[in-house]
XYZ file of C-alpha atoms in Angstrom:
156
model
C 6.611 9.786 3.235
C 7.157 5.850 1.252
C 10.065 5.768 -0.692
C 7.795 4.724 -3.651
C 5.722 7.428 -2.940
C 9.122 9.640 -2.699
C 10.903 8.109 -6.274
C 7.301 9.180 -8.051
C 8.008 12.163 -7.489
C 11.511 12.699 -8.720
C 10.451 10.109 -11.493
C 7.134 11.091 -12.912
C 4.974 8.145 -13.461
C 7.458 5.988 -15.609
C 7.584 2.408 -15.401
C 9.165 1.533 -12.116
C 10.708 -1.758 -10.778
C 9.859 -1.804 -6.522
C 10.005 -4.935 -4.652
C 6.696 -6.313 -3.097
C 5.955 -9.177 -1.191
C 1.560 -10.221 -0.596
C 1.420 -13.558 1.613
C -1.477 -16.391 1.977
C -3.143 -16.873 4.689
C -5.313 -19.698 5.118
C -8.165 -20.871 6.723
C -8.300 -24.534 6.869
C -8.241 -25.057 3.127
C -9.508 -21.863 2.203
C -7.065 -18.646 1.294
C -8.448 -14.782 2.349
C -8.827 -11.990 -0.166
C -9.019 -9.069 0.175
C -10.575 -5.745 -1.573
C -8.069 -3.016 -2.482
C -10.597 0.591 -1.134
C -10.857 1.665 -4.784
C -11.208 -1.342 -6.282
C -13.888 -3.726 -7.242
C -11.987 -7.276 -7.569
C -9.967 -9.307 -4.908
C -6.285 -10.053 -4.544
C -4.044 -11.243 -1.782
C -2.828 -8.840 0.940
C 0.206 -7.521 0.487
C 2.539 -4.617 -0.678
C 5.465 -1.991 -1.510
C 8.667 -2.563 0.203
C 9.456 0.305 2.879
C 13.233 1.602 3.324
C 15.502 -0.596 6.020
C 12.821 -3.583 5.344
C 13.669 -6.860 4.403
C 10.873 -8.482 2.313
C 10.304 -10.927 4.787
C 8.853 -8.271 6.832
C 6.810 -5.864 4.597
C 4.382 -8.795 3.913
C 4.659 -9.599 7.618
C 4.081 -5.517 7.900
C 1.468 -4.911 5.300
C -1.361 -7.886 6.663
C -0.329 -6.413 10.082
C -1.774 -2.485 8.586
C -4.326 -4.771 6.622
C -6.382 -6.959 8.417
C -4.590 -6.603 11.924
C -3.578 -9.406 12.182
C 0.222 -11.062 12.834
C 2.067 -13.695 11.404
C 4.971 -14.411 10.199
C 7.104 -14.947 6.437
C 7.043 -18.430 6.049
C 7.487 -20.573 2.472
C 8.846 -18.899 -0.140
C 6.095 -20.334 -3.045
C 6.799 -17.907 -6.351
C 8.217 -14.817 -7.202
C 6.697 -12.302 -10.110
C 9.611 -10.480 -12.241
C 8.146 -11.025 -16.194
C 7.615 -8.024 -17.677
C 3.962 -9.204 -18.867
C 2.667 -8.782 -15.467
C 3.188 -4.122 -15.333
C 1.059 -2.645 -14.583
C -0.633 0.895 -14.442
C -2.797 2.223 -11.435
C -5.783 4.349 -11.725
C -3.603 7.379 -11.594
C -1.473 6.412 -14.464
C 1.544 5.146 -12.602
C 3.470 2.220 -14.232
C 4.837 -0.707 -12.298
C 7.062 -3.435 -13.829
C 6.643 -6.582 -11.195
C 8.969 -7.939 -8.696
C 6.900 -9.698 -6.048
C 7.455 -12.657 -3.557
C 4.973 -14.213 -2.840
C 4.558 -16.055 0.703
C 2.313 -18.848 2.541
C 1.850 -17.457 5.511
C 2.246 -18.791 9.332
C 0.421 -18.345 12.444
C -2.565 -19.118 13.859
C -5.365 -16.435 13.677
C -9.009 -15.552 14.431
C -10.880 -14.106 12.280
C -12.185 -11.713 14.915
C -9.131 -10.521 15.082
C -8.960 -9.406 12.193
C -9.435 -5.323 12.101
C -9.605 -3.741 8.284
C -7.701 -0.646 7.590
C -10.931 1.005 5.903
C -8.553 3.507 3.641
C -7.454 0.648 1.886
C -8.973 -2.138 2.546
C -13.388 -2.286 2.242
C -13.646 -6.162 3.119
C -12.348 -10.109 2.767
C -13.333 -13.258 2.417
C -12.417 -16.869 2.302
C -12.570 -18.922 -0.807
C -10.962 -22.672 -2.164
C -8.257 -22.161 -4.254
C -10.871 -24.195 -6.448
C -13.443 -21.452 -6.377
C -11.281 -18.119 -6.890
C -13.820 -15.414 -7.566
C -13.705 -14.576 -11.948
C -12.993 -11.031 -10.168
C -10.153 -11.275 -8.541
C -6.425 -10.030 -10.189
C -5.050 -12.126 -13.064
C -1.724 -12.245 -10.852
C -3.559 -13.313 -6.983
C -5.093 -16.025 -9.343
C -1.863 -17.382 -10.880
C -0.828 -16.548 -7.191
C -3.042 -19.046 -6.117
C -2.622 -22.515 -9.035
C 0.961 -21.153 -7.606
C 0.146 -22.787 -4.204
C -2.096 -26.215 -5.861
C 1.187 -26.337 -8.315
C 3.975 -26.043 -5.345
C 5.943 -29.117 -5.129
C 8.320 -27.434 -2.671
C 10.847 -25.548 -5.428
C 9.917 -22.366 -5.539
C 8.110 -21.108 -8.415
C 9.643 -19.164 -11.458
C 6.810 -16.367 -12.749
């Protein structure tokens, strides 16, 4: 059983802080965004850290699971911990973000992408200046961080 599910069994839907990671995957100048199978909004691939893995292993595992491609966590771009990034899931669970956002390194071919249809319904590549309006607010902020990044990690 995944760590966060074990916590939920014990604590119900009350607010929790659970470490997570997301990754920026580029094809040229365009960033890859995904839609969750149960939502019609774009976001960056990533997910919640499991027990016995590092946060870099988390983002690498999530990308492999969701997209079927193998990339490495590269540069740490930003960290999201501010309570403004607290959100409620459709089942009522409340999560305050503690998320590390990486620019992924390595290469992939679009034909190598195999979506886990239980998690991801579609993907697309977008210019950082043309992120869709139906993108999660936190993911828009991450895309803005990529533009602003000057070598110093951005804290939210």
